[in-house]
CSV table of C-alpha atoms in Angstrom, one decimal:
chain,number,residue,atom,x,y,z
A,518,MET,CA,-19.0,-16.5,17.5
A,519,ILE,CA,-17.6,-19.1,15.2
A,520,ALA,CA,-19.6,-17.9,12.2
A,521,THR,CA,-18.0,-14.4,12.9
A,522,VAL,CA,-14.3,-15.9,13.3
A,523,ILE,CA,-15.1,-17.8,9.6
A,524,VAL,CA,-16.2,-14.6,7.8
A,525,VAL,CA,-13.1,-12.6,9.6
A,526,LEU,CA,-10.6,-15.6,8.3
A,527,LEU,CA,-12.2,-15.7,4.9
A,528,CYS,CA,-11.9,-11.8,4.3
A,529,GLY,CA,-8.2,-12.1,5.5
A,530,ILE,CA,-7.5,-14.9,3.2
A,531,GLY,CA,-9.4,-13.1,0.2
A,532,THR,CA,-7.2,-9.9,1.2
A,533,PHE,CA,-4.3,-11.7,1.2
A,534,LEU,CA,-4.7,-13.8,-2.2
A,535,LEU,CA,-5.4,-10.2,-3.8
A,536,ARG,CA,-1.9,-9.4,-3.0
A,537,PHE,CA,-0.3,-12.6,-3.2
A,538,LEU,CA,-1.4,-14.2,-6.4
A,539,PRO,CA,-0.2,-11.2,-9.0
A,540,LEU,CA,3.3,-11.1,-7.1
A,541,TRP,CA,3.5,-14.6,-7.0
A,542,ARG,CA,2.8,-15.0,-10.7
A,543,ILE,CA,5.4,-12.4,-11.7
A,544,ARG,CA,7.8,-13.8,-9.2
A,545,ASN,CA,8.0,-17.3,-10.4
A,546,ARG,CA,9.1,-15.8,-14.2
A,547,PRO,CA,11.8,-13.3,-13.2
A,548,GLY,CA,12.2,-10.6,-16.0
A,549,ARG,CA,8.5,-11.1,-16.9
A,550,ALA,CA,7.5,-7.4,-15.8
A,551,ARG,CA,10.8,-6.0,-17.6
A,552,THR,CA,10.0,-8.1,-21.1
A,553,ALA,CA,6.1,-7.1,-20.9
A,554,PRO,CA,5.1,-5.3,-24.0
A,555,PRO,CA,6.2,-1.4,-23.4
A,556,PRO,CA,2.6,-0.2,-22.5
A,557,VAL,CA,2.5,-2.6,-19.7
A,558,GLN,CA,6.0,-1.6,-18.7
A,559,ARG,CA,4.8,2.3,-18.7
A,560,PHE,CA,1.6,1.1,-16.9
A,561,LEU,CA,3.7,-0.6,-14.1
A,562,ARG,CA,6.2,2.2,-13.8
A,563,ALA,CA,3.2,5.0,-13.4
A,564,ILE,CA,1.2,2.8,-10.9
A,565,GLY,CA,3.3,4.0,-7.9
A,566,PRO,CA,3.0,7.8,-8.4
A,567,ALA,CA,-0.8,7.1,-9.7
A,568,ALA,CA,-1.5,5.2,-6.4
A,569,ILE,CA,0.2,7.7,-4.2
A,570,SER,CA,-1.6,10.7,-5.9
A,571,ALA,CA,-5.1,8.8,-5.5
A,572,LEU,CA,-4.3,8.2,-1.8
A,573,LEU,CA,-3.1,12.0,-1.0
A,574,VAL,CA,-6.5,13.2,-2.8
A,575,VAL,CA,-8.7,10.6,-1.2
A,576,SER,CA,-7.3,11.3,2.4
A,577,LEU,CA,-7.3,15.0,2.1
A,578,TRP,CA,-11.0,15.0,0.6
A,579,PRO,CA,-12.9,14.7,3.9
A,580,LEU,CA,-10.5,17.6,5.4
A,581,MET,CA,-11.3,19.8,2.1
A,582,ALA,CA,-15.1,18.8,1.9
A,583,ALA,CA,-18.1,21.2,1.7
A,584,GLN,CA,-18.7,21.3,5.3
A,585,ALA,CA,-15.1,22.4,6.2
A,586,SER,CA,-14.6,25.9,7.2
A,587,ALA,CA,-12.1,28.2,5.6
A,588,CYS,CA,-9.7,28.1,8.5
A,589,GLU,CA,-9.8,24.2,8.4
A,590,ARG,CA,-9.0,24.4,4.5
A,591,LEU,CA,-6.3,27.1,5.3
A,592,ALA,CA,-5.0,24.6,8.1
A,593,VAL,CA,-4.6,21.8,5.1
A,594,MET,CA,-2.7,24.5,3.1
A,595,ALA,CA,-0.6,25.2,6.2
A,596,GLY,CA,0.4,21.4,6.7
A,597,LEU,CA,1.0,21.0,2.9
A,598,LEU,CA,3.4,24.0,2.8
A,599,ALA,CA,5.1,22.8,6.0
A,600,ILE,CA,6.0,19.6,4.5
A,601,ALA,CA,7.2,21.1,1.3
A,602,ALA,CA,9.5,23.3,3.4
A,603,VAL,CA,10.8,21.0,5.6
A,604,ARG,CA,11.5,18.5,2.9
A,605,ARG,CA,13.3,21.2,1.1
A,606,LEU,CA,15.3,22.0,4.3
A,607,SER,CA,16.1,18.6,5.6
A,608,GLY,CA,14.9,15.6,2.9
A,609,GLY,CA,13.5,12.4,3.9
A,610,ILE,CA,9.8,11.3,4.8
A,611,ALA,CA,9.8,11.4,8.5
A,612,ALA,CA,10.8,15.0,9.4
A,613,PRO,CA,8.4,16.4,6.6
A,614,THR,CA,5.5,14.1,7.5
A,615,LEU,CA,5.6,15.3,11.3
A,616,ALA,CA,5.9,18.9,10.4
A,617,GLY,CA,3.0,18.9,8.3
A,618,ALA,CA,1.1,17.1,10.9
A,619,ALA,CA,2.2,19.4,13.6
A,620,ALA,CA,1.6,22.5,11.5
A,621,TYR,CA,-2.1,21.0,10.6
A,622,GLY,CA,-2.8,20.5,14.0
A,623,LEU,CA,-1.6,23.9,15.3
A,624,MET,CA,-3.7,25.5,12.9
A,625,ILE,CA,-6.8,23.5,13.8
A,626,HIS,CA,-6.0,24.7,17.4
A,627,LEU,CA,-6.2,28.3,16.5
A,628,CYS,CA,-9.2,27.8,14.4
A,629,SER,CA,-11.0,26.5,17.4
A,630,LEU,CA,-9.9,29.2,19.7
B,99,MET,CA,22.0,-19.6,5.6
B,100,ARG,CA,22.3,-19.4,1.7
B,101,ILE,CA,19.7,-19.3,-0.7
B,102,VAL,CA,20.7,-20.0,-4.4
B,103,SER,CA,18.2,-18.0,-6.4
B,104,ARG,CA,16.9,-18.7,-9.7
B,105,CYS,CA,17.9,-17.0,-13.0
B,106,GLU,CA,16.2,-16.6,-16.2
B,107,SER,CA,17.1,-14.6,-19.4
B,108,ASN,CA,17.0,-14.9,-23.0
B,109,GLU,CA,20.6,-15.5,-23.0
B,110,PRO,CA,21.9,-19.0,-24.5
B,111,ALA,CA,22.8,-21.7,-22.1
B,112,HIS,CA,26.7,-21.0,-22.5
B,113,ALA,CA,26.5,-17.1,-21.8
B,114,TYR,CA,27.9,-15.7,-18.8
B,115,ASN,CA,25.5,-15.9,-16.0
B,116,PRO,CA,27.0,-16.6,-12.5
B,117,PRO,CA,24.9,-18.3,-9.8
B,118,VAL,CA,23.7,-15.7,-7.3
B,119,THR,CA,23.7,-16.4,-3.5
B,120,PHE,CA,21.4,-14.5,-1.2
B,121,ARG,CA,22.5,-14.9,2.3
B,122,ILE,CA,20.6,-14.3,5.5
B,123,ASP,CA,23.8,-12.8,7.1
B,124,ARG,CA,24.4,-9.6,9.0
B,125,ARG,CA,23.9,-7.3,5.8
B,126,PHE,CA,20.5,-8.8,5.6
B,127,PHE,CA,19.8,-8.2,9.4
B,128,LEU,CA,21.0,-4.3,8.8
B,129,SER,CA,18.9,-3.9,5.7
B,130,VAL,CA,15.8,-5.1,7.7
B,131,ALA,CA,16.9,-2.7,10.6
B,132,GLN,CA,17.0,0.0,8.1
B,133,GLY,CA,13.5,-0.9,6.7
B,134,LEU,CA,12.4,-0.8,10.1
B,135,ILE,CA,13.4,2.6,10.8
B,136,ALA,CA,11.7,3.5,7.5
B,137,SER,CA,8.6,2.3,8.6
B,138,LEU,CA,8.5,4.8,11.5
B,139,SER,CA,6.7,7.2,9.1
B,140,ILE,CA,4.1,4.8,8.5
B,141,ALA,CA,3.8,3.4,12.1
B,142,VAL,CA,3.1,7.2,13.2
B,143,GLY,CA,0.0,7.0,10.8
B,144,TYR,CA,-1.1,3.8,11.6
B,145,LEU,CA,-1.0,3.7,15.6
B,146,PRO,CA,-3.9,6.2,15.7
B,147,ILE,CA,-6.3,4.5,13.2
B,148,ALA,CA,-5.7,1.2,14.6
B,149,PHE,CA,-6.4,2.5,17.9
B,150,SER,CA,-9.6,4.1,16.7
B,151,PHE,CA,-10.4,0.8,15.1
B,152,GLY,CA,-10.0,-1.0,18.2
B,153,LEU,CA,-12.2,1.4,20.1
B,154,ALA,CA,-14.6,1.4,17.3
B,155,ALA,CA,-15.1,-2.4,17.1
B,156,LEU,CA,-15.5,-2.8,20.8
B,157,GLN,CA,-18.0,-0.2,20.8
B,158,SER,CA,-19.9,-2.0,17.9
B,159,GLY,CA,-20.2,-5.2,20.3
B,160,LEU,CA,-17.3,-7.3,19.0
B,161,SER,CA,-15.4,-9.1,21.2
B,162,PRO,CA,-11.5,-8.0,21.9
B,163,ALA,CA,-10.5,-11.4,20.4
B,164,ILE,CA,-12.4,-10.8,17.1
B,165,THR,CA,-11.2,-7.3,16.9
B,166,LEU,CA,-7.6,-8.6,17.2
B,167,LEU,CA,-8.0,-11.3,14.9
B,168,THR,CA,-9.1,-8.8,12.3
B,169,SER,CA,-6.3,-6.7,12.3
B,170,LEU,CA,-4.0,-9.6,12.6
B,171,VAL,CA,-5.4,-11.3,9.3
B,172,VAL,CA,-7.2,-8.8,7.0
B,173,TYR,CA,-4.8,-5.9,7.8
B,174,ALA,CA,-6.4,-3.7,5.6
B,175,GLY,CA,-7.5,-0.3,7.0
B,176,ALA,CA,-10.7,1.0,5.6
B,177,SER,CA,-12.1,-2.4,4.7
B,178,GLN,CA,-11.7,-3.4,8.5
B,179,PHE,CA,-14.0,-0.4,9.6
B,180,ILE,CA,-16.6,-1.6,7.0
B,181,LEU,CA,-16.2,-5.1,8.1
B,182,ILE,CA,-17.0,-4.4,11.8
B,183,ALA,CA,-20.1,-2.4,10.5
B,184,LEU,CA,-21.2,-5.4,8.2
B,185,LEU,CA,-20.6,-7.7,11.1
B,186,THR,CA,-22.3,-6.3,13.9
B,187,SER,CA,-25.2,-5.6,11.4
B,188,GLY,CA,-25.7,-9.1,11.1
B,189,ALA,CA,-24.6,-9.4,7.4
B,190,GLY,CA,-23.9,-12.6,6.3
B,191,TRP,CA,-20.5,-13.7,4.4
B,192,MET,CA,-22.0,-13.3,1.1
B,193,THR,CA,-22.6,-9.8,1.7
B,194,THR,CA,-19.4,-9.2,3.7
B,195,LEU,CA,-17.0,-11.1,1.7
B,196,PRO,CA,-17.4,-9.5,-1.7
B,197,THR,CA,-17.7,-6.2,-0.2
B,198,VAL,CA,-14.1,-6.2,1.6
B,199,ILE,CA,-12.8,-8.0,-1.6
B,200,LEU,CA,-14.1,-5.1,-3.8
B,201,MET,CA,-12.7,-2.6,-1.4
B,202,ASN,CA,-9.3,-4.2,-1.7
B,203,ALA,CA,-9.3,-5.1,-5.4
B,204,ARG,CA,-6.6,-2.3,-6.1
B,205,HIS,CA,-4.0,-4.4,-4.2
B,206,LEU,CA,-4.1,-6.5,-7.3
B,207,PHE,CA,-1.9,-4.2,-9.1
B,208,TYR,CA,0.7,-3.7,-6.4
B,209,GLY,CA,2.5,-7.0,-6.5
B,210,PRO,CA,3.6,-6.7,-10.1
B,211,ALA,CA,4.6,-3.0,-9.7
B,212,LEU,CA,6.5,-3.8,-6.8
B,213,MET,CA,8.4,-6.8,-8.4
B,214,THR,CA,9.8,-4.2,-10.9
B,215,ARG,CA,11.8,-2.6,-8.2
B,216,LEU,CA,12.7,-5.6,-6.2
B,217,GLU,CA,14.1,-7.8,-9.2
B,218,THR,CA,17.8,-7.0,-9.9
B,219,LYS,CA,20.1,-7.6,-13.1
B,220,VAL,CA,23.0,-9.9,-12.7
B,221,GLY,CA,25.9,-11.0,-14.6
B,222,LYS,CA,27.1,-9.0,-17.7
B,223,PRO,CA,25.5,-8.5,-21.1
B,224,GLY,CA,26.0,-11.0,-23.7
B,225,THR,CA,28.8,-10.3,-26.3
B,226,HIS,CA,26.1,-10.3,-28.9
B,227,GLY,CA,24.1,-7.6,-27.0
B,228,GLN,CA,21.8,-10.3,-25.1
B,229,ALA,CA,20.0,-8.8,-21.8
B,230,ARG,CA,21.6,-9.5,-18.6
B,231,ALA,CA,19.8,-12.1,-16.3
B,232,VAL,CA,17.2,-11.1,-14.0
B,233,ARG,CA,17.6,-12.4,-10.4
B,234,ALA,CA,14.0,-13.4,-9.0
B,235,THR,CA,13.5,-12.1,-5.4
B,236,PRO,CA,14.5,-15.0,-2.9
B,237,LEU,CA,12.1,-14.2,-0.3
B,238,PRO,CA,9.1,-16.4,-0.6
B,239,ALA,CA,6.1,-14.6,-2.4
B,240,GLY,CA,3.7,-14.9,0.6
B,241,LEU,CA,6.3,-12.9,2.9
B,242,LEU,CA,6.5,-10.2,0.2
B,243,ALA,CA,2.6,-9.8,-0.1
B,244,PHE,CA,1.3,-10.4,3.3
B,245,GLY,CA,1.9,-6.8,4.3
B,246,LEU,CA,1.5,-4.9,1.2
B,247,THR,CA,-0.8,-2.4,2.0
B,248,ASP,CA,-1.5,1.2,0.5
B,249,GLU,CA,1.0,2.8,2.7
B,250,VAL,CA,3.7,0.3,2.6
B,251,PHE,CA,3.4,0.2,-1.5
B,252,ALA,CA,3.7,3.9,-1.5
B,253,THR,CA,6.6,3.8,0.6
B,254,ALA,CA,8.3,1.3,-1.2
B,255,MET,CA,7.6,2.7,-4.7
B,256,GLY,CA,9.0,5.9,-3.5
B,257,ARG,CA,12.2,4.9,-1.8
B,258,LEU,CA,13.3,1.5,-3.2
B,259,ASP,CA,15.2,3.1,-6.3
B,260,ARG,CA,17.3,4.6,-3.6
B,261,ILE,CA,18.0,1.6,-1.7
B,262,PRO,CA,21.0,-0.6,-2.8
B,263,ALA,CA,19.7,-3.8,-5.2
B,264,ALA,CA,21.6,-6.1,-3.0
B,265,THR,CA,19.7,-4.7,0.4
B,266,ARG,CA,16.2,-4.3,-1.1
B,267,GLU,CA,14.4,-7.4,0.1
B,268,GLY,CA,15.6,-7.0,3.5
B,269,TRP,CA,14.8,-3.4,3.8
B,270,TYR,CA,11.2,-4.1,2.2
B,271,LEU,CA,10.8,-6.7,4.9
B,272,GLY,CA,11.7,-4.6,7.9
B,273,LEU,CA,9.4,-1.9,6.2
B,274,GLN,CA,6.5,-4.6,6.4
B,275,LEU,CA,7.2,-5.7,9.6
B,276,GLY,CA,7.5,-2.3,11.3
B,277,ALA,CA,3.9,-1.3,9.7
B,278,TYR,CA,2.2,-4.7,10.6
B,279,ALA,CA,3.4,-4.2,14.1
B,280,ALA,CA,2.3,-0.7,14.5
B,281,TRP,CA,-1.1,-1.9,13.0
B,282,VAL,CA,-1.5,-4.8,15.5
B,283,GLY,CA,0.0,-3.0,18.2
B,284,GLY,CA,-2.6,-0.1,17.8
B,285,THR,CA,-5.5,-2.4,17.9
B,286,LEU,CA,-4.3,-4.0,20.8
B,287,ALA,CA,-3.7,-0.5,22.7
B,288,GLY,CA,-7.2,0.5,21.5
B,289,VAL,CA,-8.8,-3.0,22.8
B,290,SER,CA,-6.7,-2.8,26.0
B,291,LEU,CA,-7.0,1.0,27.0
B,292,SER,CA,-10.6,1.5,25.8
B,293,THR,CA,-11.8,2.1,29.3
B,294,TYR,CA,-9.0,4.5,30.4
B,295,PHE,CA,-9.2,6.7,27.0
B,296,HIS,CA,-10.0,10.1,27.5
B,297,ASN,CA,-10.5,12.7,24.8
B,298,ALA,CA,-7.1,14.0,23.7
B,299,PRO,CA,-6.3,17.8,23.0
B,300,VAL,CA,-7.5,19.1,20.0
B,301,PHE,CA,-4.2,20.0,18.6
B,302,ILE,CA,-3.0,16.2,19.2
B,303,GLU,CA,-6.4,14.7,17.5
B,304,ALA,CA,-6.0,17.2,14.4
B,305,ALA,CA,-2.0,16.5,14.1
B,306,LEU,CA,-2.8,12.5,14.1
B,307,GLU,CA,-5.7,13.1,11.4
B,308,PHE,CA,-3.2,14.8,9.1
B,309,VAL,CA,-0.3,12.1,9.6
B,310,LEU,CA,-1.6,10.0,6.6
B,311,PRO,CA,-2.4,12.8,4.1
B,312,ALA,CA,1.2,14.1,5.2
B,313,LEU,CA,3.0,10.8,4.6
B,314,PHE,CA,1.4,10.7,1.1
B,315,CYS,CA,2.5,14.3,0.3
B,316,ALA,CA,5.9,13.7,1.4
B,317,LEU,CA,6.0,10.5,-0.5
B,318,LEU,CA,4.6,12.2,-3.7
B,319,LEU,CA,7.5,14.6,-3.4
B,320,GLU,CA,9.9,12.0,-3.0
B,321,SER,CA,8.9,10.1,-5.9
B,322,GLY,CA,9.6,13.2,-8.0
B,323,VAL,CA,6.5,15.4,-9.2
B,324,ARG,CA,8.0,17.0,-12.2
B,325,ALA,CA,8.8,13.5,-13.7
B,326,GLY,CA,5.5,12.2,-13.1
B,327,ALA,CA,3.4,15.3,-13.6
B,328,PRO,CA,1.0,14.0,-16.2
B,329,THR,CA,0.3,10.8,-14.3
B,330,ILE,CA,-0.2,12.8,-11.0
B,331,LEU,CA,-2.4,15.5,-12.8
B,332,VAL,CA,-4.8,13.2,-14.7
B,333,THR,CA,-4.9,10.8,-11.5
B,334,SER,CA,-5.9,13.7,-9.2
B,335,ILE,CA,-8.3,15.3,-11.4
B,336,ILE,CA,-10.3,11.9,-12.1
B,337,THR,CA,-10.3,10.9,-8.5
B,338,VAL,CA,-11.3,14.4,-7.3
B,339,ALA,CA,-14.4,14.0,-9.9
B,340,LEU,CA,-15.3,10.5,-8.9
B,341,LEU,CA,-15.2,11.2,-5.1
B,342,SER,CA,-18.6,13.2,-5.8
B,343,LEU,CA,-19.9,10.2,-7.3
B,344,LEU,CA,-18.5,7.1,-5.9
B,345,PRO,CA,-17.6,5.7,-2.3
B,346,ALA,CA,-13.8,6.8,-1.8
B,347,HIS,CA,-12.3,3.2,-2.3
B,348,HIS,CA,-13.8,3.1,-6.0
B,349,ALA,CA,-12.7,6.6,-6.7
B,350,LEU,CA,-9.1,5.6,-5.5
B,351,ALA,CA,-8.7,2.5,-7.7
B,352,LEU,CA,-10.2,4.0,-10.8
B,353,GLY,CA,-8.5,7.5,-10.4
B,354,MET,CA,-5.3,5.1,-10.0
B,355,LEU,CA,-6.0,2.9,-13.1
B,356,ALA,CA,-6.6,6.0,-15.2
B,357,GLY,CA,-3.7,7.8,-14.3
B,358,ALA,CA,-1.3,5.0,-14.8
B,359,GLY,CA,-3.4,4.0,-17.9
B,360,LEU,CA,-2.7,7.5,-19.5
B,361,ASN,CA,1.1,6.8,-19.0
B,362,ALA,CA,0.7,3.2,-20.8
B,363,VAL,CA,-0.9,4.7,-23.9
B,364,ARG,CA,0.9,8.3,-24.2
B,365,ARG,CA,4.0,8.1,-26.5
B,366,PRO,CA,7.3,8.1,-24.3
B,367,ALA,CA,8.9,11.8,-24.7
């Protein structure tokens, strides 16, 4: 029990340090990110969209994998289309997210009938 | 409460550089509340995953206390599922710790990228064209870093530019707090309600399964697809190619680095 607690705590500390150390280093030198060489600035500017794209691909992958049926793939398309449509109509993040989830859920329900 | 933040710049000492005061006042709490509201889209995705984590950990033989402790201190989605698999298979810390650290290594890049959005320029430009001073964020680095998960980072990067500079720290703090509460709350619900949990209808299960991809898609649209098209395209192609060769967390990290790396080496238009 104690050994498990120690392993969990070590994993928590390790994960925290991965998030903390680079941020702490930059924070202690304000403007450092902005005065970095242009390639580094461009890298830091692009890491956000790159991370979101990679997360989207990785999260969609199991839903679109080889074992998914055509109907399930169609459900993914319906979900993505619903997100784009609701975002165009209402903007924001929450409403398109929920609309996409609802459209996907509905399509999967129809696939299972 | 007042915190006078430190400013640094290349300006000479006599250049106009007013002290900047960060106040924990009504406006700060209002921005925290706005961040909490913004965290709802993350919370909707976190609750079912954290709930599943609670159920899976108990079914694997971990105690409720250890399960909750894992969500409280590790707070890193997929690596927590790997962690319980390793713990229950009897793997020691020498196997478990490097595995979890490697899975979360991509988080190394989030802090510096986030700081480019949280730092704000202050004062006036110098008369000889010197740059304005840059104000560091006054909140402790530990507080900014603890909740820096994939989803919090993605949401912050997609939306911070639209938040007034003076309220960004509060907004980001609220975003983190909401996401963390959803993660811990979802785990607690999974641990407490495991015996009462019955299979949800297909519609609900499927909808919950799609919440995180939907959130990432909405965030991608929010961040501007046209402006970042080359980065998005390269990242997506490389990630898809790597997914058939590597575990998802490695494909994610390498795809992300390749997409951002391309932006670093290509000439600005």
